[in-house]
Amino acid sequence: MSLNRRSLLIGSTLLAGAAFTPRFAFAQAPAGPFKLDPLPYANNALEPHIDARTMEIHHDRHHQTYVTNLNNAVKDHSNVAAMPLQDILAKLGQMPEGVRTALRNSGGGHANHAMFWQIMGPGGGEPDGELNGAIQRDFGGLSTLQGRFNDAGGRVFGSGWVFVTVDKDGKLAVETKPNQDTPIMDGKRVLIGNDVWEHAYYLNYQNRRPDYLRAWWNTVNWKAVGERYAAAKAGTLTI
Ligand code: MN3
């Protein structure tokens, strides 16, 4: 290796180290197979429907905690750590008993929130193509789907989620789950879901969950949902 090339490589390594050190120092996340992706838009991108402070706390603290606890749960179980999250969730009954509840709560929390950030975004548009056809076929229209979803989400007692599931034939259905459970635990796939834990809406809406449920539809990114629908039918949708 020439001296110049060697110097260049050392220089690059130092530069890369300098660039990455603050990020690791800030995140303080333990090593593990599961990662928190950054929000795919700015914290304030969903205002006025969801405020920037709620997004920041929800993503950077709540979701990070699920990821941290999930990594902690698998750290002494290398066979589980190597599994895709959707397989862990679909096979909870086969997971090591000592970490099964942690996998359920933190694994479910990671899957639910990763889906949640992905299906929201600014300038959401409206459902089209095959997805729109399925909504017409299974609900008679988007407003009926929204009404059933909001009613179901309003009836969740305590903390939980309301989902639209999609089966491999593309059929849609509304269902709810308590806590951080997900239809993935029943071998199903989630098209969309809304978080009805109070941390998702309390700063702006306090006890007015129905108002949050109605406003939330303004944040749905229908292009992303259409892609999830196509992936579900193709059998490639993971979480
Ligand atoms: Mn949440």
Short mmCIF file of C-alpha atoms and ligand atoms in Angstrom, two decimals, residues 58 62 66 113 116-117 161 180 195 197 199-200, ligand 1:
data_model
loop_
_atom_site.label_atom_id
_atom_site.label_comp_id
_atom_site.label_asym_id
_atom_site.label_seq_id
_atom_site.Cartn_x
_atom_site.Cartn_y
_atom_site.Cartn_z
CA HIS A 58 -43.83 8.94 21.24
CA HIS A 62 -41.84 5.29 23.96
CA TYR A 66 -39.82 -1.01 23.34
CA HIS A 113 -45.03 1.49 16.20
CA PHE A 116 -47.64 3.26 12.66
CA TRP A 117 -44.88 5.68 11.58
CA TRP A 161 -54.79 -0.52 19.21
CA GLN A 180 -49.22 -3.92 22.52
CA ASP A 195 -52.51 3.75 18.64
CA TRP A 197 -52.83 4.57 24.25
CA HIS A 199 -49.54 8.76 25.18
CA ALA A 200 -50.51 8.94 21.49
MN MN3 B 1 -47.63 4.22 21.35
#
